[in-house]
């Protein structure tokens, strides 16, 4: 029975958990949070458990391998450039959809939610904060950017030491293999976790809470879907890649991101799908995907601030000037880098954007009540972009395994945990 269940592709099992979660939430209503939320919380704890060791071992291993070649700097530069390009496109999509939907027109006397004041760090503080004072504290607190920095130093040291550090390099590689195995086990629980997370959200929100801001919610979802299905698809076609193959490989991570509303929480799934389903070499993906989970936020950092700024301007009957649009766009493109690693990125980004554009900050209180509902779609967009960019860069650098990407090969050659297509299918991965 279990073998038959795990033989079903992961995305199909996750989709079933998603549908059953919605049904359970509608049936249980206010009791859904009591009964279903603990299921989702256990899953989130498990998946967060593997994030820090996954980043530590995979980054150190990938830097050591990339350092043996000559293209490491070029790969990193191309990755950051594509992060910026896709973020700029996301801002433009947000502006266009915001003005088509006009989410703030005709509204008045919306209930004002409580907004917890957040301190926005200066760029210098963010830069200083990337360097950990204690790497073990960074690991225990899950500070991904600090872990990336320390792991990169370890990888660079392995390259510099060469044959003298073969034992440590082998230990790092084997540690990465162990963490990947644990990650595969945890990922098998995704359908159950999605069931609990979605069920508690559906049961916790009534239609009466969503109706006043229906146009705003619609605008966010429409813009995110347009960006994913049209903009991302266009970029894939420009690179000569099959769009269906990308979404087939990315769908499990997109589902998980939608349910968890956490790019970092989805990181283990995102990394696995990028390597094993989209054909990006692990040495490169292990660097690009964790970095993207911290700084690549097309949904939270670009589309959301753009539409929310238009909503707040319309609600307060403020006409935005060309200068304000430019400021919003620049803040959205650069702000994700400037607030990387700060908890509650979407609210921080919106606060930063409104402050820069001179819009009333109290407007955040009018949309904070439905933040969880829109955060699901924002995060799914973030994670899709975090997988797209490594695929585009790998294609440009001729290191993309297109047999894996197109599904002609169901495993990665050389992966000891996936020696045959039958092994992969039997594990449900």
Short mmCIF file of C-alpha atoms in Angstrom, two decimals:
data_model
loop_
_atom_site.label_atom_id
_atom_site.label_comp_id
_atom_site.label_asym_id
_atom_site.label_seq_id
_atom_site.Cartn_x
_atom_site.Cartn_y
_atom_site.Cartn_z
CA UNK A 1 0.00 0.00 0.00
CA UNK A 2 2.73 2.47 1.01
CA UNK A 3 4.85 1.46 -1.99
CA UNK A 4 1.92 2.17 -4.30
CA UNK A 5 1.37 5.54 -2.63
CA UNK A 6 5.02 6.60 -3.00
CA UNK A 7 5.02 5.46 -6.62
CA UNK A 8 2.66 8.37 -7.36
CA UNK A 9 4.64 11.48 -8.47
CA UNK A 10 5.25 13.92 -5.63
CA UNK A 11 3.41 16.83 -7.28
CA UNK A 12 0.26 14.69 -7.67
CA UNK A 13 0.35 13.63 -4.03
CA UNK A 14 0.91 17.26 -3.01
CA UNK A 15 -2.00 18.40 -5.19
CA UNK A 16 -4.22 15.80 -3.51
CA UNK A 17 -3.12 17.03 -0.07
CA UNK A 18 -3.84 20.59 -1.18
CA UNK A 19 -7.38 19.73 -2.36
CA UNK A 20 -8.15 17.68 0.75
CA UNK A 21 -6.83 20.50 2.94
CA UNK A 22 -9.23 22.99 1.34
CA UNK A 23 -12.11 20.57 1.85
CA UNK A 24 -11.15 19.91 5.49
CA UNK A 25 -10.81 23.65 6.15
CA UNK A 26 -14.26 24.35 4.74
CA UNK A 27 -15.79 21.55 6.84
CA UNK A 28 -13.99 22.32 10.12
CA UNK A 29 -14.13 26.13 9.78
CA UNK A 30 -13.00 27.75 13.06
CA UNK A 31 -11.86 24.35 14.41
CA UNK A 32 -9.43 23.89 11.51
CA UNK A 33 -6.66 25.85 13.19
CA UNK A 34 -6.94 23.67 16.32
CA UNK A 35 -6.88 20.34 14.47
CA UNK A 36 -4.88 21.02 11.31
CA UNK A 37 -2.37 23.75 12.19
CA UNK A 38 -0.22 21.42 14.37
CA UNK A 39 0.20 19.09 11.38
CA UNK A 40 1.52 21.97 9.29
CA UNK A 41 3.72 23.22 12.12
CA UNK A 42 5.43 19.83 12.53
CA UNK A 43 6.12 19.72 8.79
CA UNK A 44 7.53 23.27 8.82
CA UNK A 45 9.77 22.42 11.78
CA UNK A 46 11.09 19.35 9.95
CA UNK A 47 11.83 21.23 6.75
CA UNK A 48 13.41 24.16 8.61
CA UNK A 49 15.51 21.62 10.49
CA UNK A 50 17.44 20.70 7.33
CA UNK A 51 17.88 24.25 5.94
CA UNK A 52 20.99 25.27 7.92
CA UNK A 53 22.99 22.02 7.44
CA UNK A 54 21.84 21.84 3.81
CA UNK A 55 23.17 25.34 3.08
CA UNK A 56 26.39 24.75 5.05
CA UNK A 57 27.42 21.52 3.34
CA UNK A 58 26.14 22.21 -0.16
CA UNK A 59 27.59 25.73 -0.37
CA UNK A 60 31.01 24.62 0.93
CA UNK A 61 31.00 21.66 -1.46
CA UNK A 62 29.85 23.74 -4.44
CA UNK A 63 32.39 26.54 -3.88
CA UNK A 64 35.17 23.94 -3.64
CA UNK A 65 34.07 22.41 -6.96
CA UNK A 66 33.40 25.73 -8.72
CA UNK A 67 36.74 27.04 -7.53
CA UNK A 68 38.51 24.34 -9.54
CA UNK A 69 37.17 25.93 -12.73
CA UNK A 70 37.51 29.43 -14.13
CA UNK A 71 33.86 30.40 -14.40
CA UNK A 72 32.81 30.80 -10.75
CA UNK A 73 32.87 34.61 -10.78
CA UNK A 74 31.15 34.72 -14.15
CA UNK A 75 28.38 32.40 -12.91
CA UNK A 76 27.84 34.53 -9.81
CA UNK A 77 27.74 37.75 -11.85
CA UNK A 78 25.28 36.37 -14.39
CA UNK A 79 23.07 35.11 -11.56
CA UNK A 80 22.88 38.50 -9.82
CA UNK A 81 22.26 40.29 -13.15
CA UNK A 82 19.35 37.98 -13.94
CA UNK A 83 18.00 38.48 -10.40
CA UNK A 84 17.88 42.23 -11.12
CA UNK A 85 16.40 41.88 -14.64
CA UNK A 86 13.54 39.62 -13.56
CA UNK A 87 12.84 41.86 -10.54
CA UNK A 88 12.58 44.90 -12.81
CA UNK A 89 10.17 43.02 -15.08
CA UNK A 90 8.14 42.06 -11.99
CA UNK A 91 7.85 45.71 -10.93
CA UNK A 92 6.59 46.68 -14.40
CA UNK A 93 4.02 43.87 -14.27
CA UNK A 94 2.91 45.11 -10.83
CA UNK A 95 2.46 48.68 -12.11
CA UNK A 96 0.50 47.52 -15.17
CA UNK A 97 -1.87 45.23 -13.27
CA UNK A 98 -2.30 47.78 -10.47
CA UNK A 99 -3.56 50.38 -12.93
CA UNK A 100 -5.75 47.91 -14.80
CA UNK A 101 -7.48 46.70 -11.61
CA UNK A 102 -7.36 49.98 -9.60
CA UNK A 103 -7.62 48.10 -6.25
CA UNK A 104 -7.85 51.23 -4.07
CA UNK A 105 -10.60 53.12 -5.91
CA UNK A 106 -14.07 53.32 -4.33
CA UNK A 107 -12.96 52.09 -0.92
CA UNK A 108 -13.41 53.90 2.40
CA UNK A 109 -13.42 53.15 6.12
CA UNK A 110 -11.55 49.87 5.89
CA UNK A 111 -10.74 48.29 9.25
CA UNK A 112 -7.23 49.21 10.36
CA UNK A 113 -5.11 46.26 11.45
CA UNK A 114 -2.26 46.32 13.92
CA UNK A 115 1.16 46.63 12.32
CA UNK A 116 4.20 45.70 14.35
CA UNK A 117 6.84 48.34 13.87
CA UNK A 118 9.91 47.00 12.14
CA UNK A 119 13.33 48.56 12.10
CA UNK A 120 14.70 48.88 8.57
CA UNK A 121 18.47 48.34 8.56
CA UNK A 122 20.75 50.61 6.57
CA UNK A 123 22.70 49.07 3.66
CA UNK A 124 25.85 49.28 5.79
CA UNK A 125 24.17 47.40 8.65
CA UNK A 126 23.04 44.69 6.23
CA UNK A 127 26.55 44.39 4.82
CA UNK A 128 28.08 44.13 8.29
CA UNK A 129 25.38 41.65 9.34
CA UNK A 130 26.37 39.21 6.59
CA UNK A 131 29.59 38.46 8.46
CA UNK A 132 28.81 36.21 11.47
CA UNK A 133 30.50 36.87 14.78
CA UNK A 134 29.88 33.21 15.61
CA UNK A 135 29.13 30.74 12.77
CA UNK A 136 27.60 28.27 15.21
CA UNK A 137 25.13 30.91 16.39
CA UNK A 138 24.27 31.66 12.76
CA UNK A 139 23.61 27.95 12.22
CA UNK A 140 21.43 27.65 15.34
CA UNK A 141 19.42 30.76 14.46
CA UNK A 142 19.10 29.89 10.77
CA UNK A 143 20.65 33.13 9.48
CA UNK A 144 21.06 32.00 5.89
CA UNK A 145 23.19 34.85 4.56
CA UNK A 146 25.68 34.42 7.39
CA UNK A 147 25.74 30.67 6.78
CA UNK A 148 26.34 31.28 3.07
CA UNK A 149 29.25 33.63 3.89
CA UNK A 150 30.90 31.17 6.27
CA UNK A 151 30.29 28.20 3.95
CA UNK A 152 31.83 30.12 1.04
CA UNK A 153 34.94 30.76 3.15
CA UNK A 154 35.16 27.05 3.98
CA UNK A 155 34.84 26.16 0.29
CA UNK A 156 37.47 28.74 -0.69
CA UNK A 157 39.81 27.37 1.98
CA UNK A 158 39.36 23.84 0.61
CA UNK A 159 40.36 25.11 -2.85
CA UNK A 160 43.39 26.97 -1.46
CA UNK A 161 44.62 23.95 0.53
CA UNK A 162 44.25 21.54 -2.38
CA UNK A 163 45.38 17.97 -1.69
CA UNK A 164 46.18 18.79 1.95
CA UNK A 165 42.44 19.08 2.66
CA UNK A 166 41.24 15.98 0.77
CA UNK A 167 39.95 14.44 4.00
CA UNK A 168 37.91 17.51 4.93
CA UNK A 169 36.64 17.85 1.35
CA UNK A 170 35.49 14.25 1.40
CA UNK A 171 33.80 14.89 4.77
CA UNK A 172 31.98 17.94 3.33
CA UNK A 173 30.85 16.00 0.25
CA UNK A 174 29.64 13.10 2.38
CA UNK A 175 27.90 15.52 4.74
CA UNK A 176 26.07 17.02 1.76
CA UNK A 177 25.00 13.51 0.67
CA UNK A 178 23.70 12.72 4.18
CA UNK A 179 21.71 15.96 4.37
CA UNK A 180 20.29 15.38 0.88
CA UNK A 181 19.11 11.93 2.00
CA UNK A 182 17.41 13.38 5.10
CA UNK A 183 15.89 16.07 2.88
CA UNK A 184 14.40 13.43 0.58
CA UNK A 185 12.75 11.75 3.57
CA UNK A 186 11.32 15.03 4.85
CA UNK A 187 10.05 16.00 1.39
CA UNK A 188 7.99 12.81 1.27
CA UNK A 189 5.86 14.37 4.04
CA UNK A 190 5.04 17.41 1.87
CA UNK A 191 1.50 16.22 0.95
CA UNK A 192 0.65 15.80 4.65
CA UNK A 193 2.21 19.14 5.56
CA UNK A 194 0.38 20.95 2.75
CA UNK A 195 -2.88 19.36 3.91
CA UNK A 196 -2.44 20.80 7.41
CA UNK A 197 -1.19 24.23 6.30
CA UNK A 198 -3.85 24.88 3.67
CA UNK A 199 -6.63 23.48 5.84
CA UNK A 200 -5.79 25.80 8.73
CA UNK A 201 -5.61 28.85 6.43
CA UNK A 202 -8.94 28.09 4.73
CA UNK A 203 -10.63 27.45 8.07
CA UNK A 204 -9.14 30.53 9.70
CA UNK A 205 -10.28 33.02 7.04
CA UNK A 206 -13.94 33.65 6.35
CA UNK A 207 -15.19 35.19 3.11
CA UNK A 208 -16.32 38.23 5.08
CA UNK A 209 -12.66 39.06 5.85
CA UNK A 210 -11.66 38.84 2.19
CA UNK A 211 -14.50 40.61 0.36
CA UNK A 212 -13.58 44.26 1.17
CA UNK A 213 -10.11 43.76 -0.28
CA UNK A 214 -11.13 41.38 -3.05
CA UNK A 215 -9.80 43.64 -5.83
CA UNK A 216 -6.45 43.98 -4.09
CA UNK A 217 -6.14 40.20 -3.62
CA UNK A 218 -7.16 39.67 -7.26
CA UNK A 219 -4.55 42.18 -8.45
CA UNK A 220 -1.74 40.42 -6.57
CA UNK A 221 -2.75 36.97 -7.83
CA UNK A 222 -3.26 38.19 -11.41
CA UNK A 223 0.10 39.96 -11.51
CA UNK A 224 1.95 36.99 -10.02
CA UNK A 225 0.31 34.54 -12.43
CA UNK A 226 1.07 36.81 -15.39
CA UNK A 227 4.69 37.10 -14.30
CA UNK A 228 5.04 33.33 -13.87
CA UNK A 229 3.11 32.18 -16.94
CA UNK A 230 3.93 34.93 -19.44
CA UNK A 231 7.19 36.64 -18.41
CA UNK A 232 9.01 33.55 -17.18
CA UNK A 233 7.71 31.48 -20.10
CA UNK A 234 8.92 34.14 -22.53
CA UNK A 235 12.41 34.10 -21.01
CA UNK A 236 12.51 30.30 -21.25
CA UNK A 237 11.50 30.40 -24.92
CA UNK A 238 14.11 33.07 -25.65
CA UNK A 239 16.68 30.61 -24.29
CA UNK A 240 15.32 27.78 -26.44
CA UNK A 241 13.91 25.82 -23.50
CA UNK A 242 10.58 24.01 -23.27
CA UNK A 243 8.17 25.84 -20.99
CA UNK A 244 6.22 22.70 -20.05
CA UNK A 245 9.42 20.96 -18.95
CA UNK A 246 10.26 23.81 -16.59
CA UNK A 247 6.88 23.92 -14.88
CA UNK A 248 6.72 20.13 -14.67
CA UNK A 249 10.03 20.17 -12.81
CA UNK A 250 9.27 23.25 -10.69
CA UNK A 251 5.67 22.47 -9.74
CA UNK A 252 6.35 20.54 -6.52
CA UNK A 253 8.41 23.44 -5.12
CA UNK A 254 5.78 25.96 -6.25
CA UNK A 255 3.08 23.98 -4.41
CA UNK A 256 5.18 23.80 -1.26
CA UNK A 257 5.95 27.53 -1.43
CA UNK A 258 2.25 28.34 -1.81
CA UNK A 259 1.35 26.27 1.25
CA UNK A 260 4.22 27.32 3.52
CA UNK A 261 4.51 31.01 2.48
CA UNK A 262 8.25 30.70 3.15
CA UNK A 263 11.06 30.82 0.58
CA UNK A 264 13.56 29.58 3.17
CA UNK A 265 11.14 26.92 4.37
CA UNK A 266 10.80 25.72 0.77
CA UNK A 267 14.56 25.83 0.14
CA UNK A 268 15.21 22.07 0.47
CA UNK A 269 12.45 21.30 -2.05
CA UNK A 270 13.55 24.14 -4.36
CA UNK A 271 17.16 22.96 -4.41
CA UNK A 272 16.22 19.34 -5.01
CA UNK A 273 13.85 20.16 -7.88
CA UNK A 274 16.38 22.53 -9.48
CA UNK A 275 19.06 19.85 -9.49
CA UNK A 276 17.13 16.63 -10.01
CA UNK A 277 14.25 17.82 -12.18
CA UNK A 278 15.56 20.90 -13.99
CA UNK A 279 19.05 19.64 -14.76
CA UNK A 280 21.09 22.44 -13.13
CA UNK A 281 24.47 21.12 -11.91
CA UNK A 282 24.47 20.68 -8.15
CA UNK A 283 27.74 22.58 -7.75
CA UNK A 284 26.12 25.71 -9.21
CA UNK A 285 22.56 25.23 -7.90
CA UNK A 286 23.83 24.78 -4.34
CA UNK A 287 25.20 28.33 -4.55
CA UNK A 288 22.48 30.07 -6.61
CA UNK A 289 19.33 28.65 -4.98
CA UNK A 290 20.15 29.49 -1.31
CA UNK A 291 21.29 32.96 -2.41
CA UNK A 292 18.03 33.41 -4.32
CA UNK A 293 16.01 32.30 -1.29
CA UNK A 294 17.49 35.26 0.59
CA UNK A 295 17.58 38.04 -2.03
CA UNK A 296 15.41 36.98 -5.01
CA UNK A 297 11.85 38.13 -4.20
CA UNK A 298 9.85 38.89 -7.37
CA UNK A 299 6.57 38.43 -5.49
CA UNK A 300 7.30 39.94 -2.06
CA UNK A 301 9.92 42.48 -3.10
CA UNK A 302 8.71 43.68 -6.52
CA UNK A 303 5.09 42.92 -7.47
CA UNK A 304 3.64 43.38 -3.98
CA UNK A 305 5.22 46.79 -3.19
CA UNK A 306 4.28 48.08 -6.66
CA UNK A 307 0.60 47.13 -6.38
CA UNK A 308 0.36 48.01 -2.68
CA UNK A 309 1.79 51.48 -3.39
CA UNK A 310 -0.86 52.06 -6.05
CA UNK A 311 -3.57 50.74 -3.71
CA UNK A 312 -2.52 53.04 -0.86
CA UNK A 313 -2.15 56.06 -3.17
CA UNK A 314 -5.64 55.46 -4.57
CA UNK A 315 -7.16 54.86 -1.13
CA UNK A 316 -5.76 58.16 0.15
CA UNK A 317 -6.53 59.87 -3.20
CA UNK A 318 -2.89 60.69 -3.94
CA UNK A 319 -1.74 61.09 -7.56
CA UNK A 320 1.59 59.37 -8.02
CA UNK A 321 4.20 61.34 -9.97
CA UNK A 322 6.71 59.92 -12.44
CA UNK A 323 9.43 60.47 -9.85
CA UNK A 324 7.52 58.39 -7.30
CA UNK A 325 7.10 55.55 -9.82
CA UNK A 326 10.84 55.58 -10.50
CA UNK A 327 11.58 55.56 -6.75
CA UNK A 328 9.18 52.67 -6.19
CA UNK A 329 10.78 50.74 -9.04
CA UNK A 330 14.35 51.32 -7.85
CA UNK A 331 13.45 50.46 -4.26
CA UNK A 332 11.74 47.25 -5.37
CA UNK A 333 14.67 46.12 -7.53
CA UNK A 334 17.41 47.01 -5.04
CA UNK A 335 15.47 46.67 -1.79
CA UNK A 336 15.49 42.86 -1.68
CA UNK A 337 19.28 42.97 -1.63
CA UNK A 338 19.20 45.70 1.01
CA UNK A 339 16.82 43.85 3.33
CA UNK A 340 18.20 40.36 2.72
CA UNK A 341 17.86 38.12 5.74
CA UNK A 342 15.47 40.49 7.57
CA UNK A 343 12.39 38.66 8.99
CA UNK A 344 9.06 39.69 7.47
CA UNK A 345 10.59 40.77 4.17
CA UNK A 346 7.29 41.72 2.51
CA UNK A 347 6.28 44.21 5.23
CA UNK A 348 9.83 45.56 5.46
CA UNK A 349 9.94 46.00 1.68
CA UNK A 350 6.56 47.73 1.65
CA UNK A 351 7.59 50.03 4.52
CA UNK A 352 10.81 50.88 2.70
CA UNK A 353 8.96 51.51 -0.59
CA UNK A 354 6.27 53.73 0.97
CA UNK A 355 8.87 55.73 2.90
CA UNK A 356 10.97 56.28 -0.22
CA UNK A 357 7.95 57.33 -2.30
CA UNK A 358 6.52 59.57 0.45
CA UNK A 359 3.28 57.59 0.87
CA UNK A 360 1.45 57.22 4.23
CA UNK A 361 2.79 54.27 6.21
CA UNK A 362 -0.52 53.78 8.00
CA UNK A 363 -1.82 52.37 4.72
CA UNK A 364 -0.06 49.10 5.60
CA UNK A 365 -2.60 48.59 8.37
CA UNK A 366 -5.43 48.36 5.84
CA UNK A 367 -3.97 45.32 4.06
CA UNK A 368 -2.14 43.51 6.86
CA UNK A 369 -5.25 41.49 7.77
CA UNK A 370 -5.15 39.54 4.50
CA UNK A 371 -1.36 39.26 4.34
CA UNK A 372 -1.34 35.46 4.76
CA UNK A 373 -3.69 34.98 1.81
CA UNK A 374 -1.58 37.05 -0.60
CA UNK A 375 1.68 35.81 0.89
CA UNK A 376 1.00 32.33 -0.50
CA UNK A 377 0.97 33.60 -4.09
CA UNK A 378 3.86 36.00 -3.51
CA UNK A 379 6.04 33.19 -2.16
CA UNK A 380 5.14 30.84 -5.02
CA UNK A 381 6.32 33.59 -7.39
CA UNK A 382 9.53 34.11 -5.40
CA UNK A 383 10.41 30.43 -5.50
CA UNK A 384 9.59 30.05 -9.20
CA UNK A 385 12.01 32.88 -9.95
CA UNK A 386 14.63 31.31 -7.68
CA UNK A 387 14.50 28.19 -9.89
CA UNK A 388 14.20 30.04 -13.20
CA UNK A 389 17.38 32.11 -12.92
CA UNK A 390 19.76 29.14 -12.34
CA UNK A 391 18.14 27.39 -15.31
CA UNK A 392 18.68 30.43 -17.57
CA UNK A 393 22.27 30.93 -16.43
CA UNK A 394 23.06 27.21 -16.76
CA UNK A 395 21.67 27.26 -20.31
CA UNK A 396 23.76 30.34 -21.21
CA UNK A 397 26.87 28.68 -19.79
CA UNK A 398 26.15 25.37 -21.57
CA UNK A 399 26.11 23.44 -18.29
CA UNK A 400 22.38 22.63 -18.22
CA UNK A 401 21.61 18.92 -18.49
CA UNK A 402 18.78 19.18 -21.01
CA UNK A 403 18.11 15.43 -20.90
CA UNK A 404 17.15 15.84 -17.24
CA UNK A 405 15.35 19.14 -17.92
CA UNK A 406 13.17 17.61 -20.66
CA UNK A 407 12.52 14.45 -18.68
CA UNK A 408 14.36 12.13 -21.07
CA UNK A 409 16.60 11.04 -18.19
CA UNK A 410 14.96 10.49 -14.80
CA UNK A 411 18.14 10.68 -12.74
CA UNK A 412 21.43 12.55 -12.59
CA UNK A 413 24.41 10.57 -13.91
CA UNK A 414 26.89 10.08 -11.10
CA UNK A 415 24.35 10.49 -8.30
CA UNK A 416 24.91 7.41 -6.07
CA UNK A 417 21.44 7.81 -4.57
CA UNK A 418 19.71 7.62 -7.95
CA UNK A 419 21.49 4.97 -10.00
CA UNK A 420 18.51 4.15 -12.17
CA UNK A 421 15.19 5.52 -13.32
CA UNK A 422 13.49 2.64 -11.48
CA UNK A 423 15.13 3.67 -8.19
CA UNK A 424 13.88 7.22 -8.60
CA UNK A 425 10.35 6.11 -9.49
CA UNK A 426 10.18 3.69 -6.58
CA UNK A 427 11.10 6.42 -4.16
CA UNK A 428 8.39 8.72 -5.51
CA UNK A 429 10.91 11.48 -6.20
#
